[in-house]
Each structure stands twice: as C-alpha cells, then as structure tokens.
Coordinates of C-alpha atoms and ligand atoms in Angstrom, one line a residue:
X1 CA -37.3 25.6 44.2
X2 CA -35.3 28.4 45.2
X3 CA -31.8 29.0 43.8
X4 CA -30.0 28.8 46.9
X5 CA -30.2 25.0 46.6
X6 CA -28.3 24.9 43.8
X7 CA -25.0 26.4 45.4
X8 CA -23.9 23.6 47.1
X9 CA -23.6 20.7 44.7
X10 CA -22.7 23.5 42.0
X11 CA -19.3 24.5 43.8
X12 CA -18.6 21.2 44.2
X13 CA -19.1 20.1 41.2
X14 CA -17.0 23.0 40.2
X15 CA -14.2 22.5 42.4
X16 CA -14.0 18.8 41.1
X17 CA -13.4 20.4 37.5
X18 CA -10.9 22.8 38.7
X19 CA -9.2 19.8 40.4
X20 CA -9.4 17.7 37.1
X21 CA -7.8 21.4 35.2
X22 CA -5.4 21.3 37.7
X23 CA -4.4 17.7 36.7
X24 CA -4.3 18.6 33.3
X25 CA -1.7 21.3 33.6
X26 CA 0.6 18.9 35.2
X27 CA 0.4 16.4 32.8
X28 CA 3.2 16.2 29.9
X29 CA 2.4 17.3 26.4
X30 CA 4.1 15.9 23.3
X31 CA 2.5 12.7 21.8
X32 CA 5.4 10.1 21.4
X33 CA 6.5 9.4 18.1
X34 CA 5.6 6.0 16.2
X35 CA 8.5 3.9 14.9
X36 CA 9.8 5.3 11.8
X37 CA 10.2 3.1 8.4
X38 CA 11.8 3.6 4.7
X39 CA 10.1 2.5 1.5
X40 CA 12.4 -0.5 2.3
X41 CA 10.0 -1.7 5.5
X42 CA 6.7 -1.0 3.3
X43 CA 7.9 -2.8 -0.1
X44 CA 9.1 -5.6 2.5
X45 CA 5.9 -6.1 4.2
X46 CA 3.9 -9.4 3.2
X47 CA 0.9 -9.2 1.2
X48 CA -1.2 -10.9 3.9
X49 CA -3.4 -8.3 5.1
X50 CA -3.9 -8.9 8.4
X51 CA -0.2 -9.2 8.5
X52 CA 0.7 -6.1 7.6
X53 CA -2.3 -4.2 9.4
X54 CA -0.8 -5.9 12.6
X55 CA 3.2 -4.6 11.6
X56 CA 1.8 -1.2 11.5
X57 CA 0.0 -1.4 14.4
X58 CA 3.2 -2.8 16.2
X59 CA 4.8 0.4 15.4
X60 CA 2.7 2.1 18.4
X61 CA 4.6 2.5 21.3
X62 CA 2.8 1.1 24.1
X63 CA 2.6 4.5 25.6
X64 CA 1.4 5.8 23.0
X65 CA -1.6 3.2 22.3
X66 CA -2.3 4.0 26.2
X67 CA -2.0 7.6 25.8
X68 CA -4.9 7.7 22.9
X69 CA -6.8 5.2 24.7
X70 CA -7.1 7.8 27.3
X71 CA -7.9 10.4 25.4
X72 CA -10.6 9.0 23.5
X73 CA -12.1 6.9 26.2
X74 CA -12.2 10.2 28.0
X75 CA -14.1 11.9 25.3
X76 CA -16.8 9.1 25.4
X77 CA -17.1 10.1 28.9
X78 CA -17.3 13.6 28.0
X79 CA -20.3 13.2 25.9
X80 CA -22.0 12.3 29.0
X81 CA -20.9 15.0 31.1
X82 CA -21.7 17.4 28.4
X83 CA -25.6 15.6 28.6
X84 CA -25.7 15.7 32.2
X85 CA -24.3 19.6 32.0
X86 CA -27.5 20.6 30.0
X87 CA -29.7 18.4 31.8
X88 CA -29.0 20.2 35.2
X89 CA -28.9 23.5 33.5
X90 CA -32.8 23.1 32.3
X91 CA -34.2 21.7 35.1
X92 CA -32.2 25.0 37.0
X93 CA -34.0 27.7 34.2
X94 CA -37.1 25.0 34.9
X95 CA -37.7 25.1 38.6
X96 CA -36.1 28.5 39.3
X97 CA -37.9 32.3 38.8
X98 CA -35.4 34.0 36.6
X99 CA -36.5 32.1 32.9
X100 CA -40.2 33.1 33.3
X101 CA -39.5 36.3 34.9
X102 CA -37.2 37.1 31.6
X103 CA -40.1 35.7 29.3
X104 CA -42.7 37.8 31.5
X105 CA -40.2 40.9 30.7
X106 CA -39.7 40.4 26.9
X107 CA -43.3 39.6 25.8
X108 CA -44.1 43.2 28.3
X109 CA -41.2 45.3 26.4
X110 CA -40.9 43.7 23.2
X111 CA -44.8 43.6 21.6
X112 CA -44.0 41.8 18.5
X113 CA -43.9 38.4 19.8
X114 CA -41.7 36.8 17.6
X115 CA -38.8 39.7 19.3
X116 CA -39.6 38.6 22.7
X117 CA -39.0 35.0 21.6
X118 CA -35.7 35.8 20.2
X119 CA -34.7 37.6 23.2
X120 CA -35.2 34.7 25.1
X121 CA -33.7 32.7 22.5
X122 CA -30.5 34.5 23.0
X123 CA -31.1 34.4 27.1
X124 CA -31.6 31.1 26.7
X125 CA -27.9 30.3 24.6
X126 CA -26.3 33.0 27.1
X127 CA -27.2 31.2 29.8
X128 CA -26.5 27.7 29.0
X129 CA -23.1 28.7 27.8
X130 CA -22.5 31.0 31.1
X131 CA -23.5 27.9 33.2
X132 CA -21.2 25.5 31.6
X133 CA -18.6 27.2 30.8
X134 CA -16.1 25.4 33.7
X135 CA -16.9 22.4 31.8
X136 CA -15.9 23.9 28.4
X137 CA -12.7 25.4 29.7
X138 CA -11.9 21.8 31.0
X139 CA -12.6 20.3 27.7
X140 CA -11.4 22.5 25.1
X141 CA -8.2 24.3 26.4
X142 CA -6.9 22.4 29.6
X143 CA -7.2 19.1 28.1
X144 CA -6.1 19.8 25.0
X145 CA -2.8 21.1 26.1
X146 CA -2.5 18.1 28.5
X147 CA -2.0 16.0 25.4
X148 CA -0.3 18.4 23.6
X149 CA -2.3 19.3 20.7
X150 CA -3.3 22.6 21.4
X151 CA -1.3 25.2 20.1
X152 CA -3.4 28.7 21.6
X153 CA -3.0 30.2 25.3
X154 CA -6.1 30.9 27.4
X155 CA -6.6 34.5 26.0
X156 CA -6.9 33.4 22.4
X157 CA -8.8 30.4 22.9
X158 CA -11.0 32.1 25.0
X159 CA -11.3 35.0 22.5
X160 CA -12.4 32.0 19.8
X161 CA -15.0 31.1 22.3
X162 CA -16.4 34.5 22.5
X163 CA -16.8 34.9 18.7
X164 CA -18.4 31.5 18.8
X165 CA -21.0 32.9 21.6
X166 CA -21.9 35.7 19.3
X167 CA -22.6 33.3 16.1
X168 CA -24.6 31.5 18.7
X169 CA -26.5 34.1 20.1
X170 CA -27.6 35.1 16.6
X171 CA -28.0 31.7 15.0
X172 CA -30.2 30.8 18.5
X173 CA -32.7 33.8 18.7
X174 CA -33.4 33.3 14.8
X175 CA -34.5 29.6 15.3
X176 CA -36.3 30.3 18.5
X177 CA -38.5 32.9 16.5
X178 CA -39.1 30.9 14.0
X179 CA -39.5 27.7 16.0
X180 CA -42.1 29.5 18.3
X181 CA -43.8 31.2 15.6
X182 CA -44.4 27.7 13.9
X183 CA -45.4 26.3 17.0
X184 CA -47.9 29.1 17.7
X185 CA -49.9 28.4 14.9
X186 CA -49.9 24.5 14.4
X187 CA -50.7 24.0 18.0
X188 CA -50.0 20.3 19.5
X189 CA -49.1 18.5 16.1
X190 CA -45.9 20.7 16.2
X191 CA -43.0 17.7 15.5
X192 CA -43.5 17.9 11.6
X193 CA -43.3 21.8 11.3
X194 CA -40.2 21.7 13.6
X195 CA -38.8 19.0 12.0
X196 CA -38.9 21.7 8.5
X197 CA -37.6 24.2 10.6
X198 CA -34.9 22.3 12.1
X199 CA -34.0 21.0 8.4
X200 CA -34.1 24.4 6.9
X201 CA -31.8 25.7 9.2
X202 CA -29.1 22.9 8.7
X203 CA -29.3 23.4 5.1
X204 CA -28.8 27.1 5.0
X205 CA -26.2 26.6 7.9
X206 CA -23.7 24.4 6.1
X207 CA -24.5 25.7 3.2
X208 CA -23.2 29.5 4.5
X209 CA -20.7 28.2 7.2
X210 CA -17.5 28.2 5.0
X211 CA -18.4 31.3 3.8
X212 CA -19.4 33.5 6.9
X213 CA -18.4 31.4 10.1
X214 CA -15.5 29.2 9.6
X215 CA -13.2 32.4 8.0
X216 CA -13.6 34.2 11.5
X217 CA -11.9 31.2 13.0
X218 CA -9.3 30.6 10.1
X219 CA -8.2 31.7 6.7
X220 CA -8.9 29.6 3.9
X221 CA -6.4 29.9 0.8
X222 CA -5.4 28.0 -2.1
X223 CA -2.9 25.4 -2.4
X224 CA 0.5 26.6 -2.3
X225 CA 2.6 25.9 -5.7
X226 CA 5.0 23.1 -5.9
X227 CA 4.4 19.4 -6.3
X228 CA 1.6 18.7 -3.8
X229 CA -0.3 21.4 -5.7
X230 CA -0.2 19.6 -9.0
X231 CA -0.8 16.3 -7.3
X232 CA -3.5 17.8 -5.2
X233 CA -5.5 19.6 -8.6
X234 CA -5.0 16.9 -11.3
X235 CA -7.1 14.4 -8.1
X236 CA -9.4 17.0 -7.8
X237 CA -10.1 17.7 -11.6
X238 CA -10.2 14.2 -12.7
X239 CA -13.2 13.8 -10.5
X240 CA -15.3 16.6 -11.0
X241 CA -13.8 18.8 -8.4
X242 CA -13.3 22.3 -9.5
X243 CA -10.0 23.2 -8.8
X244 CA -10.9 26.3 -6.7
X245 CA -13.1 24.4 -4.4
X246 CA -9.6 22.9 -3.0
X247 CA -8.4 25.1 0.1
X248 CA -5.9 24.8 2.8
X249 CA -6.0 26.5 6.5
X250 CA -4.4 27.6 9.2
X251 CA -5.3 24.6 11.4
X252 CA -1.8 25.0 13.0
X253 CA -3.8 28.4 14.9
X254 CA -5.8 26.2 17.2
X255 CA -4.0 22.7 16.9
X256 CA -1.5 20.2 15.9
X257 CA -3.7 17.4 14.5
X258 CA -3.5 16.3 11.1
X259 CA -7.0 16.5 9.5
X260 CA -9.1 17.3 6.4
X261 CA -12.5 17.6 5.2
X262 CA -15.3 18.0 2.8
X263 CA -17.8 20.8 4.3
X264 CA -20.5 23.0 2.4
X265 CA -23.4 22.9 -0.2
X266 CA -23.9 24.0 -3.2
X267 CA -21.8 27.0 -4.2
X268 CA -19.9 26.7 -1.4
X269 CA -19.1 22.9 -1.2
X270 CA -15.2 22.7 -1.1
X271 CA -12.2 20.3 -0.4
X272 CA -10.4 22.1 2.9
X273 CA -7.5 20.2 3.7
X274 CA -5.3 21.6 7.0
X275 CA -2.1 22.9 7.1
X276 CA -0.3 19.9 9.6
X277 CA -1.3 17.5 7.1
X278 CA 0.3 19.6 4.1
X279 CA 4.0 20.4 6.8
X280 CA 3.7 16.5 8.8
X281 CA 2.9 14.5 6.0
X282 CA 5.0 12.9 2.9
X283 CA 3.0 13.2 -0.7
X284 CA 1.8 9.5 -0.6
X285 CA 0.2 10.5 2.6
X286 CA -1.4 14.0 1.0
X287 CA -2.6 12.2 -2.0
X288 CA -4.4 9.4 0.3
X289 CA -6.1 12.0 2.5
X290 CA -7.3 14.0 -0.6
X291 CA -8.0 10.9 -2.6
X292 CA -10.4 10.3 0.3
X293 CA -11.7 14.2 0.7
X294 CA -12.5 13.6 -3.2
X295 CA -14.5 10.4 -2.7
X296 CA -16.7 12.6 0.5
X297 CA -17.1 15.5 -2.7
X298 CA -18.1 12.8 -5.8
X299 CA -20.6 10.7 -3.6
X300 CA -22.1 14.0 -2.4
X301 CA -22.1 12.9 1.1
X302 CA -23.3 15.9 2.6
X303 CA -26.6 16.1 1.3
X304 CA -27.5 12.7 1.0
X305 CA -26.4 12.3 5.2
X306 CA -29.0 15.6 5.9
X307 CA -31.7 13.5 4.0
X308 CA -30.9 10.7 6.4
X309 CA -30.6 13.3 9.7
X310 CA -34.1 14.3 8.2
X311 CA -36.0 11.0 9.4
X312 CA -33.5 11.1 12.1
X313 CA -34.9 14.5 13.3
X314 CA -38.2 14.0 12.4
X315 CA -38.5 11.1 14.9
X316 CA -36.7 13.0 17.1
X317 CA -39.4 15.2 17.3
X318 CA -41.8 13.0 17.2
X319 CA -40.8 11.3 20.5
X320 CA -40.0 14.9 22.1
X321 CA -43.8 15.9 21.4
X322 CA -45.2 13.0 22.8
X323 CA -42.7 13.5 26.4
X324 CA -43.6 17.0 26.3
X325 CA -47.3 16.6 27.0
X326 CA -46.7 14.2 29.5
X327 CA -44.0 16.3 30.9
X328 CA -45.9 19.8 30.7
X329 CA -49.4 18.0 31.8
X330 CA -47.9 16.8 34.9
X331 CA -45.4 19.7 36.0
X332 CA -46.4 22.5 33.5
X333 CA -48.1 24.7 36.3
X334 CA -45.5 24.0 39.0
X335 CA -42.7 25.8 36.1
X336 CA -45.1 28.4 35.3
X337 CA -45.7 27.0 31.3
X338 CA -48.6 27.2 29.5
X339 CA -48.0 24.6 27.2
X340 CA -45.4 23.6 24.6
X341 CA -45.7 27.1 22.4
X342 CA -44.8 28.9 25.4
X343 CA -40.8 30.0 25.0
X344 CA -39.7 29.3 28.5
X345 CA -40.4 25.9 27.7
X346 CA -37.7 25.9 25.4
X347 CA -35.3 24.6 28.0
X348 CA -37.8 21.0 28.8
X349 CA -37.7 20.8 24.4
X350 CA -33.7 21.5 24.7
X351 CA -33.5 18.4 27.8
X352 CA -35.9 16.2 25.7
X353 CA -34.4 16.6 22.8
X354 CA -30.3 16.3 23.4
X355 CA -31.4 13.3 25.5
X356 CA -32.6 11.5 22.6
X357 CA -29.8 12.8 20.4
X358 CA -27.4 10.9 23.1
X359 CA -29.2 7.6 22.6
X360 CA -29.7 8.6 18.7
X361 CA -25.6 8.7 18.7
X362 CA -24.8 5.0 17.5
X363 CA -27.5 5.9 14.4
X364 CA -25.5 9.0 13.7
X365 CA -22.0 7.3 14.0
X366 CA -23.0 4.6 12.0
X367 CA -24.6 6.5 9.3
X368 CA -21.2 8.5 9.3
X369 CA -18.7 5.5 9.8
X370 CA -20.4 4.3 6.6
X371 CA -19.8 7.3 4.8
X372 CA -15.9 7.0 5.9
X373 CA -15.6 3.6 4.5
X374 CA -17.1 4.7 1.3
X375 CA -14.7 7.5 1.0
X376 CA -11.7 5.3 1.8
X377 CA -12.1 3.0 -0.6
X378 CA -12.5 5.8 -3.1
X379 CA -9.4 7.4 -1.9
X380 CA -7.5 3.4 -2.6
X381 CA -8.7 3.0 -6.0
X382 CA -7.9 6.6 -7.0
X383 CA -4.9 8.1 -4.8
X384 CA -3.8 4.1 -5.3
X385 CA -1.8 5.1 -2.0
X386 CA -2.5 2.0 0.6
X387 CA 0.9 2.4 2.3
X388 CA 0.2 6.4 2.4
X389 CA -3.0 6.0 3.9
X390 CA -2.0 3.8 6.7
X391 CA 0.7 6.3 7.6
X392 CA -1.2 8.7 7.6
X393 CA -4.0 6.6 10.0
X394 CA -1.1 5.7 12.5
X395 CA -0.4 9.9 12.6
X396 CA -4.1 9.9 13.3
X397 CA -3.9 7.6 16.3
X398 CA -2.6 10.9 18.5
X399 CA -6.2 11.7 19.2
X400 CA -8.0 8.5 18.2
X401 CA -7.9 4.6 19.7
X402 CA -6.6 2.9 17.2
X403 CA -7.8 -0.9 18.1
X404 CA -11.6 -1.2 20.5
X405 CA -13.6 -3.8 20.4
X406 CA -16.5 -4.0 18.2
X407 CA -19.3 -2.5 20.3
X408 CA -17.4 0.7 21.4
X409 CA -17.0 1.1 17.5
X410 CA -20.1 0.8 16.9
X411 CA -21.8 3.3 19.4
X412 CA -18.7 6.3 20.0
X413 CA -16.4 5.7 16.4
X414 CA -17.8 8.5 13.9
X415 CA -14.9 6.6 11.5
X416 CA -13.8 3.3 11.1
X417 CA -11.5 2.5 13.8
X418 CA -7.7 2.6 13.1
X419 CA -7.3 -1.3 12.8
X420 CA -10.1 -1.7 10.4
X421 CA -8.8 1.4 8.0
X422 CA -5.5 -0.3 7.5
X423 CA -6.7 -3.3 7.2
X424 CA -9.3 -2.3 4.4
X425 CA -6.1 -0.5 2.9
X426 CA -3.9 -3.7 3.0
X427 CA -7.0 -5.8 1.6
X428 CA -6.5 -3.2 -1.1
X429 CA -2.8 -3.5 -1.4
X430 CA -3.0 -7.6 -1.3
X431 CA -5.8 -8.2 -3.9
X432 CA -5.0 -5.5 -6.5
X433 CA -1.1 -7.4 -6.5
X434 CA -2.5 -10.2 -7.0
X435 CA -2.1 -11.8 -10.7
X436 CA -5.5 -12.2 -12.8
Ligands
ZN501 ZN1 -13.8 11.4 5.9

C-alpha cells in the first residue's frame, strides 16, 4: 500500500481533533464548588449509612455531577481512541516501505544485531509518538484546561512531553534489544521468555522511577513542619512506614487535582502525597488520604498486584503468540517479515498486544479497585476519619463520576466509585457508634 492513501482520512481525522481542541478552548474552566458544611452538618447527620452517603452526595451541584460525568465518560471514550490511534499507526509502519526500509538500514550499519534492534526500537517509539501526537495534545493539555485543572501553558506542557519522549526512547530501544535477542534464540515458544522480560522490566522500572524519572517532572521533599507534619509521621511510624519514605510534590506544576499515592519498590517504596491535597484540604481530610496511602504501603500492594499482572502478562502473551503465527503465516510476506523474531514485526506484537490489554482492562480495574477498597478501610480504622474521607471523595468528584451504574464500575473504575467509598466510610461511622 502506498502512503499516499493514507493522506486523506489522516487530515480528516486530524481536522476533526483540531475541531474538538477548538471546542475545548472555548469551554469554561473552574469546577463549581460543592455545598459547604461545618462540624455542625456532619455531627448532625444520621447514622443510617445510606442516609448520609446520599446527604453528601446531594451536596453536588447538578452541574457539577454533569460536569464530571463528562469528563470521565469522555475518558472511557478516550481509551478507545487511544487503541484505535495505535491500531492505525501499525498497520501504517505494516503495509508501508519506510519500517522495513529502516530495519534493512540498521541491521546494514549497525552489525551487532542487538544495536540495530534498538535503533528500531527507538524508530519505532518516535514514530508512534510523532503520529499521534494531535491526539495527545487533544488529551493532555486542551482538555485539561477545558475543565480547568490544568495549571501549565502549551510551551511547558509540551516541554514535559519532550522529556517523557526521551525516557521513552531509552526505556523502548532497551526492551526491544532485549525482547528480540530473547526471541532470537527461543524461536516460536517465545510468550514465556517475553513474559520474564516484560516482568523484569516492570520491576526495575517502578522500582527506579521515583528515583530517576518522576524527579524530572517534579520535586519531591519532606513534609513541611507544623501540625500536618506530626499527624502525617506519627500515621506513618505507627505502621511501619519510615518516616523519610513520606514526601510531598509539586503537583500544583502540572494540575489542580487533589491526589496521593504509594509508588516504588524496595529502597525506593515511599508515601508521595501532592501539594493540593496538603493547601485544599482540612487535617481530617490529610489524615484520611494518608491513613489510606499507609494501608497501599502495609499490605505491600505493589508487589503483590505485579505478581498478579504476571499471569496477567503471561496470558497475554500467550494469546499474542498464537495470533501472530496466524497473522505473520497469512500476511507475513506481503509486509516483508520473516517471522515473529524479525524487529519490524514489532509493530503487529505492539497491535496484538494493546488490543488484548483493552479487553484485559476490567481484570486490571478490578484487581486495582480491590486494592482501593482494602486501603480504605485501612485508612477508617486507623486515620478513624469517615467524615474526612468523604470530603475529601466529594473534592475528588472534579475529575471522577461519582454515582455509575454497576457495570461501567466494573469495566472503566480503577477505584471504587464515589457513592460506594462514602458509603463504606458511613458503614464505618454507623457500626463503630454503635453500643456493644
Ligand atoms: Zn489508593
């Protein structure tokens, strides 16, 4: 197929994004603020759970509920476009000259074959990000400002996205070397080598994220003195969290959301809460959130959910092996691959792949939402802060739906949904008041 074909439907898919940008810029930014209570309203509300999970839900505006119904409902929708977007980009490297004319190149220059892979590694990550970069712009800055939660302008966004390209292109040749080494010598049965491979680089990667990648992005400090400090550390020391593995950042950089999280392994394993939470929230609310970020740390969530993405992956690549033969025996001559070792088939491995890490998502989101259930309840029974948790979850509506129905929760919500959280918090409240 020659490339000219491609012109067409790529401007206009191109001039419908700038179109949607467009829109974007016009729309109005600032969230709209949820009713505001005392102590007075929370002492006051009955002990009735779903009582008092519906009284704070009440306190969203209906333009507000609408407002994060679009913007979550749109990021379901995203997910798709972001499939599609890679989906059109392989078969383009697929059925056009240019990826096995730049493998051709590289194995002729480079002779160490494990360089050439890498080089088209990097080609490989350079172009994918080159082709959908429209998309990304739409996604991360114009949208983002529509709903007012992004705090850079173009240049330094796009500055943060150039950074990321160059952790990319490293992190990319690196695994395609290794990946195509592997595959080189194992031949056909390649899924439980890549599997390791894959595995070993998600283990080294968040294990040396906090340390080398996330500080180009941010700056990671302690937590400033005064009483959320104390509050903060005796949390963190009363459950085995050394008190210099609790950070805060400059979240306030890229955005005004209120978040938090556990990241890291081993050495590096930390509490990183960000600096909205800390300036928009009251010290009830801080000591839910961290009471939560603690429970994430003392279950050791991170490596038990990589032993669970293990299988995950595993099948994965079980199921990619078996469409690649089919795939490669069928139209492996017509792209010019000699099989699945060959590195410009990287692109059909990459389609394959993110296609069954779409339908994989509900596994993923559950394996996670059960994770965030754990770590709430943790964060009740030791921050013993139900009201400040469910303030803090009505905050977090800005950028997530607070009430869908039961199957969107259970395919898109990586947490429990807003109405759920509050209620567990108010099942909380209710039973622990109640006389033994
Ligand atoms: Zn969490």
């Amino acid at each position: 197929m020659h490339l000219k074909t491609w012109l067409r439907p790529a401007a206009a898919l191109l001039l419908l994004l700038l179109v949607a940008c467009f829109a974007a810029w016009a729309a109005d930014g600032k969230p709209p603020a949820n009713r505001p209570v005392d102590d007075a309203w929370r002492a006051a509300l009955p002990l009735d759970a779903k009582v008092a999970t519906q009284a704070y839900l009440d306190r969203l505006s209906p333009e507000a509920v609408a407002r994060s119904n679009a913007y979550h409902e749109g990021g379901h929708w995203l997910r798709l476009w972001n499939w599609l977007a890679g989906i059109a980009v392989a078969a383009l490297l697929l059925a056009t000259k240019p990826s096995t004319a730049l493998r051709d190149a590289a194995q002729r220059r480079l002779r160490w074959r494990p360089l050439a892979d890498a080089a088209y590694g990097a080609f490989y990550v350079a172009a994918g990000w080159v082709l959908t970069l429209p998309l990304s712009i739409y996604e991360g800055f114009f949208r983002e400002h529509a709903y007012g939660m992004a705090t850079q302008g173009l240049g330094a966004w796009f500055g943060e996205q150039l950074v990321s390209l160059a952790v990319s292109l490293v992190i990319g040749a690196l695994l395609v070397a290794l990946l195509y080494a592997v595959l080189r010598k194992v031949g056909e049965n390649w899924w439980g080598w890549a599997t390791g491979v894959a595995l070993a680089f998600m283990v080294l990667g968040v294990a040396v994220a906090p340390v080398f990648i996330e500080p180009l992005f941010n700056t990671y400090k302690p937590v400033p003195e005064g009483p959320v400090k104390t509050a903060v550390l005796t949390m963190a020391r009363a459950n085995g969290v050394p008190v210099d593995n609790v950070y805060v950042f400059d979240a306030s950089r890229q955005t005004t959301r209120v978040s938090a999280n556990v990241s890291g392994l081993f050495g590096s394993a930390a509490v990183r809460l960000n600096d909205n939470l800390l300036d928009r929230s009251s010290e009830a609310e801080i000591r839910a959130v961290m009471g939560h970020e603690i429970g994430h740390y003392a279950m050791n969530h991170i490596p038990k959910s990589i032993v669970m993405y293990g299988v995950i992956l595993a099948l994965g690549f079980g199921l990619t092996q078996w469409a690649m033969r089919r795939l490669l025996a069928g139209r492996g001559a017509a792209w010019r691959l000699s099989g699945p070792a060959d590195v410009a088939s990287l692109p059909l491995l990459g389609a394959v792949f993110s296609t069954y890490l779409l339908l994989a998502t509900p596994v993923f989101n559950t394996i996670s939402r059960t994770q965030e259930t754990e770590a709430d309840l943790w964060g009740l029974n030791l921050a013993r802060e139900p009201h400040g948790e469910a303030e803090v979850l009505l905050k977090l509506t800005e950028y997530r739906k607070p009430d869908p129905g039961p199957v969107e929760e259970f395919i898109f919500y990586t947490h429990p949904s807003t109405r759920t959280r509050i209620f567990n918090a108010m099942q909380w409240r209710q039973q622990m008041a109640q006389p033994r």
